[in-house]
PDB file of N, CA, C and O in Angstrom:
ATOM      1  N   MET F   1     -11.130  61.614  -8.897  1.00  0.00           N
ATOM      2  CA  MET F   1     -12.241  62.165  -9.655  1.00  0.00           C
ATOM      3  C   MET F   1     -11.800  62.591 -11.057  1.00  0.00           C
ATOM      4  O   MET F   1     -12.534  62.446 -12.007  1.00  0.00           O
ATOM      5  N   PHE F   2     -10.584  63.133 -11.165  1.00  0.00           N
ATOM      6  CA  PHE F   2     -10.137  63.627 -12.458  1.00  0.00           C
ATOM      7  C   PHE F   2      -9.230  62.644 -13.188  1.00  0.00           C
ATOM      8  O   PHE F   2      -8.643  62.982 -14.182  1.00  0.00           O
ATOM      9  N   SER F   3      -9.118  61.421 -12.705  1.00  0.00           N
ATOM     10  CA  SER F   3      -8.261  60.439 -13.379  1.00  0.00           C
ATOM     11  C   SER F   3      -9.096  59.519 -14.253  1.00  0.00           C
ATOM     12  O   SER F   3      -9.023  58.312 -14.158  1.00  0.00           O
ATOM     13  N   LYS F   4      -9.887  60.090 -15.100  1.00  0.00           N
ATOM     14  CA  LYS F   4     -10.756  59.307 -15.965  1.00  0.00           C
ATOM     15  C   LYS F   4     -10.021  58.980 -17.262  1.00  0.00           C
ATOM     16  O   LYS F   4      -9.295  59.793 -17.805  1.00  0.00           O
ATOM     17  N   ASN F   5     -10.222  57.766 -17.759  1.00  0.00           N
ATOM     18  CA  ASN F   5      -9.563  57.317 -18.981  1.00  0.00           C
ATOM     19  C   ASN F   5     -10.455  57.449 -20.202  1.00  0.00           C
ATOM     20  O   ASN F   5      -9.996  57.279 -21.313  1.00  0.00           O
ATOM     21  N   ASN F   6     -11.708  57.726 -19.998  1.00  0.00           N
ATOM     22  CA  ASN F   6     -12.663  57.808 -21.090  1.00  0.00           C
ATOM     23  C   ASN F   6     -12.904  59.271 -21.447  1.00  0.00           C
ATOM     24  O   ASN F   6     -13.231  60.081 -20.582  1.00  0.00           O
ATOM     25  N   LYS F   7     -12.749  59.620 -22.714  1.00  0.00           N
ATOM     26  CA  LYS F   7     -12.879  61.015 -23.131  1.00  0.00           C
ATOM     27  C   LYS F   7     -14.304  61.537 -22.972  1.00  0.00           C
ATOM     28  O   LYS F   7     -14.501  62.695 -22.629  1.00  0.00           O
ATOM     29  N   ILE F   8     -15.282  60.689 -23.212  1.00  0.00           N
ATOM     30  CA  ILE F   8     -16.676  61.096 -23.060  1.00  0.00           C
ATOM     31  C   ILE F   8     -16.959  61.432 -21.598  1.00  0.00           C
ATOM     32  O   ILE F   8     -17.632  62.419 -21.287  1.00  0.00           O
ATOM     33  N   ALA F   9     -16.427  60.617 -20.684  1.00  0.00           N
ATOM     34  CA  ALA F   9     -16.626  60.871 -19.259  1.00  0.00           C
ATOM     35  C   ALA F   9     -15.974  62.190 -18.837  1.00  0.00           C
ATOM     36  O   ALA F   9     -16.541  62.937 -18.039  1.00  0.00           O
ATOM     37  N   VAL F  10     -14.817  62.483 -19.390  1.00  0.00           N
ATOM     38  CA  VAL F  10     -14.137  63.734 -19.056  1.00  0.00           C
ATOM     39  C   VAL F  10     -14.927  64.933 -19.587  1.00  0.00           C
ATOM     40  O   VAL F  10     -15.099  65.933 -18.884  1.00  0.00           O
ATOM     41  N   VAL F  11     -15.431  64.821 -20.795  1.00  0.00           N
ATOM     42  CA  VAL F  11     -16.224  65.913 -21.378  1.00  0.00           C
ATOM     43  C   VAL F  11     -17.491  66.148 -20.556  1.00  0.00           C
ATOM     44  O   VAL F  11     -17.857  67.295 -20.268  1.00  0.00           O
ATOM     45  N   LEU F  12     -18.157  65.075 -20.153  1.00  0.00           N
ATOM     46  CA  LEU F  12     -19.363  65.216 -19.344  1.00  0.00           C
ATOM     47  C   LEU F  12     -19.048  65.795 -17.962  1.00  0.00           C
ATOM     48  O   LEU F  12     -19.835  66.579 -17.421  1.00  0.00           O
ATOM     49  N   LEU F  13     -17.911  65.412 -17.391  1.00  0.00           N
ATOM     50  CA  LEU F  13     -17.507  65.971 -16.101  1.00  0.00           C
ATOM     51  C   LEU F  13     -17.300  67.473 -16.196  1.00  0.00           C
ATOM     52  O   LEU F  13     -17.827  68.244 -15.387  1.00  0.00           O
ATOM     53  N   TRP F  14     -16.548  67.913 -17.201  1.00  0.00           N
ATOM     54  CA  TRP F  14     -16.292  69.347 -17.350  1.00  0.00           C
ATOM     55  C   TRP F  14     -17.551  70.105 -17.747  1.00  0.00           C
ATOM     56  O   TRP F  14     -17.725  71.266 -17.378  1.00  0.00           O
ATOM     57  N   THR F  15     -18.450  69.450 -18.480  1.00  0.00           N
ATOM     58  CA  THR F  15     -19.730  70.075 -18.802  1.00  0.00           C
ATOM     59  C   THR F  15     -20.540  70.299 -17.534  1.00  0.00           C
ATOM     60  O   THR F  15     -21.128  71.375 -17.333  1.00  0.00           O
ATOM     61  N   GLY F  16     -20.566  69.303 -16.668  1.00  0.00           N
ATOM     62  CA  GLY F  16     -21.279  69.441 -15.401  1.00  0.00           C
ATOM     63  C   GLY F  16     -20.707  70.539 -14.522  1.00  0.00           C
ATOM     64  O   GLY F  16     -21.449  71.331 -13.931  1.00  0.00           O
ATOM     65  N   LEU F  17     -19.385  70.595 -14.435  1.00  0.00           N
ATOM     66  CA  LEU F  17     -18.756  71.656 -13.640  1.00  0.00           C
ATOM     67  C   LEU F  17     -19.019  73.033 -14.247  1.00  0.00           C
ATOM     68  O   LEU F  17     -19.237  74.007 -13.517  1.00  0.00           O
ATOM     69  N   SER F  18     -19.033  73.112 -15.564  1.00  0.00           N
ATOM     70  CA  SER F  18     -19.320  74.385 -16.229  1.00  0.00           C
ATOM     71  C   SER F  18     -20.761  74.821 -15.997  1.00  0.00           C
ATOM     72  O   SER F  18     -21.037  76.012 -15.813  1.00  0.00           O
ATOM     73  N   ILE F  19     -21.686  73.866 -15.999  1.00  0.00           N
ATOM     74  CA  ILE F  19     -23.092  74.198 -15.763  1.00  0.00           C
ATOM     75  C   ILE F  19     -23.282  74.711 -14.333  1.00  0.00           C
ATOM     76  O   ILE F  19     -24.023  75.673 -14.105  1.00  0.00           O
ATOM     77  N   ILE F  20     -22.604  74.089 -13.377  1.00  0.00           N
ATOM     78  CA  ILE F  20     -22.696  74.555 -11.993  1.00  0.00           C
ATOM     79  C   ILE F  20     -22.151  75.972 -11.880  1.00  0.00           C
ATOM     80  O   ILE F  20     -22.765  76.848 -11.253  1.00  0.00           O
ATOM     81  N   ALA F  21     -21.001  76.224 -12.494  1.00  0.00           N
ATOM     82  CA  ALA F  21     -20.413  77.563 -12.449  1.00  0.00           C
ATOM     83  C   ALA F  21     -21.307  78.584 -13.144  1.00  0.00           C
ATOM     84  O   ALA F  21     -21.497  79.707 -12.646  1.00  0.00           O
ATOM     85  N   ALA F  22     -21.891  78.200 -14.275  1.00  0.00           N
ATOM     86  CA  ALA F  22     -22.785  79.118 -14.995  1.00  0.00           C
ATOM     87  C   ALA F  22     -24.039  79.398 -14.178  1.00  0.00           C
ATOM     88  O   ALA F  22     -24.557  80.525 -14.193  1.00  0.00           O
ATOM     89  N   GLY F  23     -24.550  78.407 -13.443  1.00  0.00           N
ATOM     90  CA  GLY F  23     -25.712  78.625 -12.596  1.00  0.00           C
ATOM     91  C   GLY F  23     -25.420  79.584 -11.461  1.00  0.00           C
ATOM     92  O   GLY F  23     -26.246  80.449 -11.129  1.00  0.00           O
ATOM     93  N   ILE F  24     -24.245  79.461 -10.867  1.00  0.00           N
ATOM     94  CA  ILE F  24     -23.866  80.370  -9.781  1.00  0.00           C
ATOM     95  C   ILE F  24     -23.700  81.784 -10.309  1.00  0.00           C
ATOM     96  O   ILE F  24     -24.232  82.750  -9.754  1.00  0.00           O
ATOM     97  N   ILE F  25     -22.972  81.937 -11.400  1.00  0.00           N
ATOM     98  CA  ILE F  25     -22.741  83.265 -11.980  1.00  0.00           C
ATOM     99  C   ILE F  25     -24.043  83.856 -12.504  1.00  0.00           C
ATOM    100  O   ILE F  25     -24.325  85.041 -12.302  1.00  0.00           O
ATOM    101  N   GLY F  26     -24.848  83.030 -13.167  1.00  0.00           N
ATOM    102  CA  GLY F  26     -26.134  83.513 -13.676  1.00  0.00           C
ATOM    103  C   GLY F  26     -27.061  83.963 -12.564  1.00  0.00           C
ATOM    104  O   GLY F  26     -27.775  84.958 -12.689  1.00  0.00           O
ATOM    105  N   GLY F  27     -27.064  83.234 -11.446  1.00  0.00           N
ATOM    106  CA  GLY F  27     -27.886  83.634 -10.312  1.00  0.00           C
ATOM    107  C   GLY F  27     -27.443  84.949  -9.711  1.00  0.00           C
ATOM    108  O   GLY F  27     -28.272  85.779  -9.307  1.00  0.00           O
ATOM    109  N   ILE F  28     -26.133  85.157  -9.657  1.00  0.00           N
ATOM    110  CA  ILE F  28     -25.619  86.414  -9.107  1.00  0.00           C
ATOM    111  C   ILE F  28     -25.950  87.577 -10.031  1.00  0.00           C
ATOM    112  O   ILE F  28     -26.404  88.634  -9.592  1.00  0.00           O
ATOM    113  N   ILE F  29     -25.727  87.396 -11.329  1.00  0.00           N
ATOM    114  CA  ILE F  29     -25.937  88.492 -12.280  1.00  0.00           C
ATOM    115  C   ILE F  29     -27.418  88.771 -12.500  1.00  0.00           C
ATOM    116  O   ILE F  29     -27.861  89.924 -12.462  1.00  0.00           O
ATOM    117  N   LEU F  30     -28.201  87.737 -12.754  1.00  0.00           N
ATOM    118  CA  LEU F  30     -29.607  87.938 -13.088  1.00  0.00           C
ATOM    119  C   LEU F  30     -30.505  88.094 -11.866  1.00  0.00           C
ATOM    120  O   LEU F  30     -31.705  88.347 -12.012  1.00  0.00           O
ATOM    121  N   GLY F  31     -29.930  87.963 -10.673  1.00  0.00           N
ATOM    122  CA  GLY F  31     -30.715  88.130  -9.453  1.00  0.00           C
ATOM    123  C   GLY F  31     -30.894  89.572  -9.034  1.00  0.00           C
ATOM    124  O   GLY F  31     -31.565  89.851  -8.044  1.00  0.00           O
ATOM    125  N   TYR F  32     -30.309  90.499  -9.762  1.00  0.00           N
ATOM    126  CA  TYR F  32     -30.453  91.924  -9.441  1.00  0.00           C
ATOM    127  C   TYR F  32     -31.542  92.551 -10.298  1.00  0.00           C
ATOM    128  O   TYR F  32     -31.669  92.258 -11.480  1.00  0.00           O
ATOM    129  N   ASP F  33     -32.309  93.432  -9.681  1.00  0.00           N
ATOM    130  CA  ASP F  33     -33.328  94.189 -10.392  1.00  0.00           C
ATOM    131  C   ASP F  33     -33.372  95.584  -9.784  1.00  0.00           C
ATOM    132  O   ASP F  33     -33.865  95.758  -8.661  1.00  0.00           O
ATOM    133  N   ASP F  34     -32.828  96.547 -10.496  1.00  0.00           N
ATOM    134  CA  ASP F  34     -32.789  97.939 -10.024  1.00  0.00           C
ATOM    135  C   ASP F  34     -32.165  98.041  -8.638  1.00  0.00           C
ATOM    136  O   ASP F  34     -32.761  98.574  -7.702  1.00  0.00           O
ATOM    137  N   TYR F  35     -30.953  97.537  -8.503  1.00  0.00           N
ATOM    138  CA  TYR F  35     -30.169  97.603  -7.273  1.00  0.00           C
ATOM    139  C   TYR F  35     -30.824  96.874  -6.100  1.00  0.00           C
ATOM    140  O   TYR F  35     -30.591  97.183  -4.948  1.00  0.00           O
ATOM    141  N   GLU F  36     -31.650  95.907  -6.394  1.00  0.00           N
ATOM    142  CA  GLU F  36     -32.291  95.113  -5.355  1.00  0.00           C
ATOM    143  C   GLU F  36     -32.083  93.641  -5.686  1.00  0.00           C
ATOM    144  O   GLU F  36     -32.216  93.224  -6.832  1.00  0.00           O
ATOM    145  N   ARG F  37     -31.757  92.864  -4.691  1.00  0.00           N
ATOM    146  CA  ARG F  37     -31.515  91.436  -4.891  1.00  0.00           C
ATOM    147  C   ARG F  37     -32.855  90.696  -4.870  1.00  0.00           C
ATOM    148  O   ARG F  37     -33.619  90.802  -3.939  1.00  0.00           O
ATOM    149  N   LEU F  38     -33.113  89.946  -5.946  1.00  0.00           N
ATOM    150  CA  LEU F  38     -34.285  89.081  -6.006  1.00  0.00           C
ATOM    151  C   LEU F  38     -33.826  87.668  -5.638  1.00  0.00           C
ATOM    152  O   LEU F  38     -33.295  86.937  -6.471  1.00  0.00           O
ATOM    153  N   TRP F  39     -34.023  87.299  -4.389  1.00  0.00           N
ATOM    154  CA  TRP F  39     -33.479  86.050  -3.885  1.00  0.00           C
ATOM    155  C   TRP F  39     -34.126  84.835  -4.523  1.00  0.00           C
ATOM    156  O   TRP F  39     -33.471  83.802  -4.691  1.00  0.00           O
ATOM    157  N   LEU F  40     -35.386  84.920  -4.869  1.00  0.00           N
ATOM    158  CA  LEU F  40     -36.050  83.774  -5.490  1.00  0.00           C
ATOM    159  C   LEU F  40     -35.415  83.439  -6.838  1.00  0.00           C
ATOM    160  O   LEU F  40     -35.128  82.277  -7.134  1.00  0.00           O
ATOM    161  N   VAL F  41     -35.172  84.468  -7.642  1.00  0.00           N
ATOM    162  CA  VAL F  41     -34.527  84.255  -8.952  1.00  0.00           C
ATOM    163  C   VAL F  41     -33.118  83.713  -8.764  1.00  0.00           C
ATOM    164  O   VAL F  41     -32.692  82.784  -9.465  1.00  0.00           O
ATOM    165  N   THR F  42     -32.393  84.254  -7.782  1.00  0.00           N
ATOM    166  CA  THR F  42     -31.031  83.802  -7.514  1.00  0.00           C
ATOM    167  C   THR F  42     -31.017  82.335  -7.123  1.00  0.00           C
ATOM    168  O   THR F  42     -30.229  81.541  -7.657  1.00  0.00           O
ATOM    169  N   PHE F  43     -31.887  81.948  -6.197  1.00  0.00           N
ATOM    170  CA  PHE F  43     -31.923  80.557  -5.751  1.00  0.00           C
ATOM    171  C   PHE F  43     -32.389  79.611  -6.849  1.00  0.00           C
ATOM    172  O   PHE F  43     -31.920  78.470  -6.927  1.00  0.00           O
ATOM    173  N   VAL F  44     -33.294  80.055  -7.691  1.00  0.00           N
ATOM    174  CA  VAL F  44     -33.744  79.200  -8.796  1.00  0.00           C
ATOM    175  C   VAL F  44     -32.582  78.905  -9.739  1.00  0.00           C
ATOM    176  O   VAL F  44     -32.385  77.758 -10.168  1.00  0.00           O
ATOM    177  N   TYR F  45     -31.786  79.911 -10.051  1.00  0.00           N
ATOM    178  CA  TYR F  45     -30.619  79.692 -10.918  1.00  0.00           C
ATOM    179  C   TYR F  45     -29.592  78.804 -10.230  1.00  0.00           C
ATOM    180  O   TYR F  45     -29.001  77.919 -10.862  1.00  0.00           O
ATOM    181  N   TRP F  46     -29.356  79.030  -8.938  1.00  0.00           N
ATOM    182  CA  TRP F  46     -28.372  78.232  -8.220  1.00  0.00           C
ATOM    183  C   TRP F  46     -28.799  76.771  -8.141  1.00  0.00           C
ATOM    184  O   TRP F  46     -28.006  75.878  -8.414  1.00  0.00           O
ATOM    185  N   VAL F  47     -30.047  76.527  -7.779  1.00  0.00           N
ATOM    186  CA  VAL F  47     -30.513  75.152  -7.613  1.00  0.00           C
ATOM    187  C   VAL F  47     -30.587  74.435  -8.965  1.00  0.00           C
ATOM    188  O   VAL F  47     -30.156  73.286  -9.082  1.00  0.00           O
ATOM    189  N   SER F  48     -31.110  75.109  -9.970  1.00  0.00           N
ATOM    190  CA  SER F  48     -31.210  74.453 -11.276  1.00  0.00           C
ATOM    191  C   SER F  48     -29.826  74.195 -11.875  1.00  0.00           C
ATOM    192  O   SER F  48     -29.596  73.136 -12.487  1.00  0.00           O
ATOM    193  N   GLY F  49     -28.907  75.111 -11.711  1.00  0.00           N
ATOM    194  CA  GLY F  49     -27.542  74.893 -12.192  1.00  0.00           C
ATOM    195  C   GLY F  49     -26.857  73.764 -11.453  1.00  0.00           C
ATOM    196  O   GLY F  49     -26.170  72.931 -12.060  1.00  0.00           O
ATOM    197  N   PHE F  50     -27.075  73.709 -10.131  1.00  0.00           N
ATOM    198  CA  PHE F  50     -26.457  72.649  -9.340  1.00  0.00           C
ATOM    199  C   PHE F  50     -27.024  71.279  -9.721  1.00  0.00           C
ATOM    200  O   PHE F  50     -26.264  70.326  -9.931  1.00  0.00           O
ATOM    201  N   LEU F  51     -28.343  71.167  -9.820  1.00  0.00           N
ATOM    202  CA  LEU F  51     -28.955  69.877 -10.148  1.00  0.00           C
ATOM    203  C   LEU F  51     -28.589  69.412 -11.557  1.00  0.00           C
ATOM    204  O   LEU F  51     -28.299  68.232 -11.773  1.00  0.00           O
ATOM    205  N   SER F  52     -28.583  70.332 -12.505  1.00  0.00           N
ATOM    206  CA  SER F  52     -28.195  69.962 -13.873  1.00  0.00           C
ATOM    207  C   SER F  52     -26.737  69.541 -13.938  1.00  0.00           C
ATOM    208  O   SER F  52     -26.381  68.566 -14.609  1.00  0.00           O
ATOM    209  N   GLY F  53     -25.877  70.269 -13.238  1.00  0.00           N
ATOM    210  CA  GLY F  53     -24.453  69.932 -13.224  1.00  0.00           C
ATOM    211  C   GLY F  53     -24.184  68.596 -12.571  1.00  0.00           C
ATOM    212  O   GLY F  53     -23.385  67.794 -13.067  1.00  0.00           O
ATOM    213  N   VAL F  54     -24.860  68.324 -11.457  1.00  0.00           N
ATOM    214  CA  VAL F  54     -24.686  67.044 -10.777  1.00  0.00           C
ATOM    215  C   VAL F  54     -25.184  65.902 -11.656  1.00  0.00           C
ATOM    216  O   VAL F  54     -24.604  64.808 -11.657  1.00  0.00           O
ATOM    217  N   PHE F  55     -26.234  66.126 -12.424  1.00  0.00           N
ATOM    218  CA  PHE F  55     -26.715  65.104 -13.350  1.00  0.00           C
ATOM    219  C   PHE F  55     -25.624  64.742 -14.357  1.00  0.00           C
ATOM    220  O   PHE F  55     -25.369  63.561 -14.615  1.00  0.00           O
ATOM    221  N   PHE F  56     -24.960  65.734 -14.936  1.00  0.00           N
ATOM    222  CA  PHE F  56     -23.903  65.462 -15.913  1.00  0.00           C
ATOM    223  C   PHE F  56     -22.700  64.791 -15.251  1.00  0.00           C
ATOM    224  O   PHE F  56     -22.074  63.902 -15.842  1.00  0.00           O
ATOM    225  N   ILE F  57     -22.358  65.207 -14.031  1.00  0.00           N
ATOM    226  CA  ILE F  57     -21.242  64.582 -13.326  1.00  0.00           C
ATOM    227  C   ILE F  57     -21.555  63.132 -13.006  1.00  0.00           C
ATOM    228  O   ILE F  57     -20.705  62.242 -13.157  1.00  0.00           O
ATOM    229  N   ALA F  58     -22.795  62.856 -12.584  1.00  0.00           N
ATOM    230  CA  ALA F  58     -23.196  61.478 -12.299  1.00  0.00           C
ATOM    231  C   ALA F  58     -23.188  60.636 -13.575  1.00  0.00           C
ATOM    232  O   ALA F  58     -22.765  59.471 -13.554  1.00  0.00           O
ATOM    233  N   LEU F  59     -23.634  61.209 -14.667  1.00  0.00           N
ATOM    234  CA  LEU F  59     -23.617  60.500 -15.938  1.00  0.00           C
ATOM    235  C   LEU F  59     -22.189  60.176 -16.365  1.00  0.00           C
ATOM    236  O   LEU F  59     -21.908  59.076 -16.866  1.00  0.00           O
ATOM    237  N   SER F  60     -21.256  61.102 -16.133  1.00  0.00           N
ATOM    238  CA  SER F  60     -19.859  60.831 -16.470  1.00  0.00           C
ATOM    239  C   SER F  60     -19.292  59.722 -15.595  1.00  0.00           C
ATOM    240  O   SER F  60     -18.513  58.889 -16.068  1.00  0.00           O
ATOM    241  N   GLU F  61     -19.697  59.682 -14.327  1.00  0.00           N
ATOM    242  CA  GLU F  61     -19.212  58.622 -13.443  1.00  0.00           C
ATOM    243  C   GLU F  61     -19.788  57.261 -13.849  1.00  0.00           C
ATOM    244  O   GLU F  61     -19.082  56.242 -13.802  1.00  0.00           O
ATOM    245  N   ILE F  62     -21.039  57.229 -14.256  1.00  0.00           N
ATOM    246  CA  ILE F  62     -21.647  55.981 -14.731  1.00  0.00           C
ATOM    247  C   ILE F  62     -20.917  55.481 -15.971  1.00  0.00           C
ATOM    248  O   ILE F  62     -20.597  54.290 -16.088  1.00  0.00           O
ATOM    249  N   ILE F  63     -20.632  56.365 -16.899  1.00  0.00           N
ATOM    250  CA  ILE F  63     -19.918  55.974 -18.118  1.00  0.00           C
ATOM    251  C   ILE F  63     -18.519  55.490 -17.783  1.00  0.00           C
ATOM    252  O   ILE F  63     -18.034  54.504 -18.349  1.00  0.00           O
ATOM    253  N   GLU F  64     -17.859  56.155 -16.847  1.00  0.00           N
ATOM    254  CA  GLU F  64     -16.517  55.733 -16.451  1.00  0.00           C
ATOM    255  C   GLU F  64     -16.538  54.352 -15.801  1.00  0.00           C
ATOM    256  O   GLU F  64     -15.678  53.503 -16.078  1.00  0.00           O
ATOM    257  N   GLN F  65     -17.522  54.087 -14.945  1.00  0.00           N
ATOM    258  CA  GLN F  65     -17.608  52.772 -14.303  1.00  0.00           C
ATOM    259  C   GLN F  65     -17.922  51.677 -15.317  1.00  0.00           C
ATOM    260  O   GLN F  65     -17.378  50.574 -15.231  1.00  0.00           O
ATOM    261  N   LEU F  66     -18.783  51.973 -16.274  1.00  0.00           N
ATOM    262  CA  LEU F  66     -19.065  51.005 -17.330  1.00  0.00           C
ATOM    263  C   LEU F  66     -17.836  50.753 -18.196  1.00  0.00           C
ATOM    264  O   LEU F  66     -17.591  49.626 -18.637  1.00  0.00           O
ATOM    265  N   HIS F  67     -17.053  51.792 -18.419  1.00  0.00           N
ATOM    266  CA  HIS F  67     -15.815  51.643 -19.187  1.00  0.00           C
ATOM    267  C   HIS F  67     -14.830  50.738 -18.442  1.00  0.00           C
ATOM    268  O   HIS F  67     -14.215  49.848 -19.049  1.00  0.00           O
ATOM    269  N   LYS F  68     -14.692  50.952 -17.128  1.00  0.00           N
ATOM    270  CA  LYS F  68     -13.798  50.106 -16.332  1.00  0.00           C
ATOM    271  C   LYS F  68     -14.280  48.658 -16.315  1.00  0.00           C
ATOM    272  O   LYS F  68     -13.474  47.731 -16.415  1.00  0.00           O
ATOM    273  N   LEU F  69     -15.577  48.477 -16.178  1.00  0.00           N
ATOM    274  CA  LEU F  69     -16.141  47.131 -16.181  1.00  0.00           C
ATOM    275  C   LEU F  69     -15.914  46.446 -17.528  1.00  0.00           C
ATOM    276  O   LEU F  69     -15.587  45.253 -17.588  1.00  0.00           O
ATOM    277  N   ASN F  70     -16.050  47.191 -18.599  1.00  0.00           N
ATOM    278  CA  ASN F  70     -15.812  46.642 -19.931  1.00  0.00           C
ATOM    279  C   ASN F  70     -14.345  46.279 -20.118  1.00  0.00           C
ATOM    280  O   ASN F  70     -14.021  45.269 -20.740  1.00  0.00           O
ATOM    281  N   MET F  71     -13.448  47.097 -19.577  1.00  0.00           N
ATOM    282  CA  MET F  71     -12.022  46.790 -19.695  1.00  0.00           C
ATOM    283  C   MET F  71     -11.657  45.546 -18.898  1.00  0.00           C
ATOM    284  O   MET F  71     -10.808  44.762 -19.317  1.00  0.00           O
ATOM    285  N   LYS F  72     -12.299  45.342 -17.743  1.00  0.00           N
ATOM    286  CA  LYS F  72     -12.030  44.143 -16.955  1.00  0.00           C
ATOM    287  C   LYS F  72     -12.519  42.896 -17.668  1.00  0.00           C
ATOM    288  O   LYS F  72     -11.872  41.864 -17.641  1.00  0.00           O
ATOM    289  N   SER F  73     -13.682  42.968 -18.289  1.00  0.00           N
ATOM    290  CA  SER F  73     -14.235  41.790 -18.943  1.00  0.00           C
ATOM    291  C   SER F  73     -13.535  41.466 -20.256  1.00  0.00           C
ATOM    292  O   SER F  73     -13.602  40.333 -20.720  1.00  0.00           O
ATOM    293  N   ASN F  74     -12.834  42.412 -20.841  1.00  0.00           N
ATOM    294  CA  ASN F  74     -12.130  42.169 -22.099  1.00  0.00           C
ATOM    295  C   ASN F  74     -10.680  41.773 -21.912  1.00  0.00           C
ATOM    296  O   ASN F  74      -9.948  41.662 -22.886  1.00  0.00           O
ATOM    297  N   LYS F  75     -10.244  41.546 -20.665  1.00  0.00           N
ATOM    298  CA  LYS F  75      -8.846  41.157 -20.456  1.00  0.00           C
ATOM    299  C   LYS F  75      -8.623  39.737 -20.957  1.00  0.00           C
ATOM    300  O   LYS F  75      -9.550  38.941 -21.077  1.00  0.00           O
ATOM    301  N   GLU F  76      -7.393  39.420 -21.235  1.00  0.00           N
ATOM    302  CA  GLU F  76      -7.043  38.093 -21.727  1.00  0.00           C
ATOM    303  C   GLU F  76      -7.151  37.086 -20.589  1.00  0.00           C
ATOM    304  O   GLU F  76      -6.689  37.338 -19.481  1.00  0.00           O
ATOM    305  N   PRO F  77      -7.747  35.919 -20.838  1.00  0.00           N
ATOM    306  CA  PRO F  77      -7.845  34.914 -19.777  1.00  0.00           C
ATOM    307  C   PRO F  77      -6.478  34.330 -19.454  1.00  0.00           C
ATOM    308  O   PRO F  77      -5.611  34.223 -20.323  1.00  0.00           O
ATOM    309  N   GLU F  78      -6.311  33.974 -18.202  1.00  0.00           N
ATOM    310  CA  GLU F  78      -5.046  33.369 -17.796  1.00  0.00           C
ATOM    311  C   GLU F  78      -5.009  31.911 -18.237  1.00  0.00           C
ATOM    312  O   GLU F  78      -6.006  31.343 -18.664  1.00  0.00           O
ATOM    313  N   ASP F  79      -3.856  31.279 -18.087  1.00  0.00           N
ATOM    314  CA  ASP F  79      -3.689  29.880 -18.522  1.00  0.00           C
ATOM    315  C   ASP F  79      -4.626  28.948 -17.762  1.00  0.00           C
ATOM    316  O   ASP F  79      -5.164  28.002 -18.322  1.00  0.00           O
ATOM    317  N   ASP F  80      -4.809  29.179 -16.460  1.00  0.00           N
ATOM    318  CA  ASP F  80      -5.700  28.330 -15.673  1.00  0.00           C
ATOM    319  C   ASP F  80      -7.127  28.409 -16.195  1.00  0.00           C
ATOM    320  O   ASP F  80      -7.829  27.402 -16.238  1.00  0.00           O
ATOM    321  N   GLU F  81      -7.557  29.568 -16.598  1.00  0.00           N
ATOM    322  CA  GLU F  81      -8.902  29.720 -17.113  1.00  0.00           C
ATOM    323  C   GLU F  81      -9.050  29.003 -18.461  1.00  0.00           C
ATOM    324  O   GLU F  81     -10.100  28.451 -18.746  1.00  0.00           O
ATOM    325  N   LEU F  82      -8.013  29.007 -19.264  1.00  0.00           N
ATOM    326  CA  LEU F  82      -8.064  28.311 -20.547  1.00  0.00           C
ATOM    327  C   LEU F  82      -8.177  26.806 -20.354  1.00  0.00           C
ATOM    328  O   LEU F  82      -8.891  26.124 -21.072  1.00  0.00           O
ATOM    329  N   ILE F  83      -7.475  26.279 -19.370  1.00  0.00           N
ATOM    330  CA  ILE F  83      -7.534  24.836 -19.104  1.00  0.00           C
ATOM    331  C   ILE F  83      -8.947  24.451 -18.670  1.00  0.00           C
ATOM    332  O   ILE F  83      -9.491  23.464 -19.124  1.00  0.00           O
ATOM    333  N   LEU F  84      -9.532  25.269 -17.799  1.00  0.00           N
ATOM    334  CA  LEU F  84     -10.873  24.972 -17.327  1.00  0.00           C
ATOM    335  C   LEU F  84     -11.899  25.068 -18.458  1.00  0.00           C
ATOM    336  O   LEU F  84     -12.842  24.298 -18.504  1.00  0.00           O
ATOM    337  N   LEU F  85     -11.710  25.996 -19.358  1.00  0.00           N
ATOM    338  CA  LEU F  85     -12.646  26.150 -20.456  1.00  0.00           C
ATOM    339  C   LEU F  85     -12.528  25.018 -21.464  1.00  0.00           C
ATOM    340  O   LEU F  85     -13.510  24.637 -22.102  1.00  0.00           O
ATOM    341  N   ASN F  86     -11.334  24.440 -21.627  1.00  0.00           N
ATOM    342  CA  ASN F  86     -11.133  23.388 -22.617  1.00  0.00           C
ATOM    343  C   ASN F  86     -11.515  22.015 -22.096  1.00  0.00           C
ATOM    344  O   ASN F  86     -11.622  21.067 -22.871  1.00  0.00           O
ATOM    345  N   ASP F  87     -11.681  21.838 -20.796  1.00  0.00           N
ATOM    346  CA  ASP F  87     -12.035  20.524 -20.247  1.00  0.00           C
ATOM    347  C   ASP F  87     -13.452  20.155 -20.509  1.00  0.00           C
ATOM    348  O   ASP F  87     -14.372  20.786 -20.624  1.00  0.00           O
TER     349      ASP F  87
END
């Protein structure tokens, strides 16, 4: 998961993880109201942070897979492939 070669994918991955962490912390902190836990507010922050973070993580994985696919297609053709192309 963390062996990404593309800098954009790494930035998006860490952004997604940060959003998830911020959603959890925000839900814990903002879920209190006068020493009482407001579970609806807590769950809204947790779910929205999780979904937003997973979106960024998925986007980073898509970019990483496209990067790998692009690297495969840009490799140098072997000698056998050159012979077939020249015939």
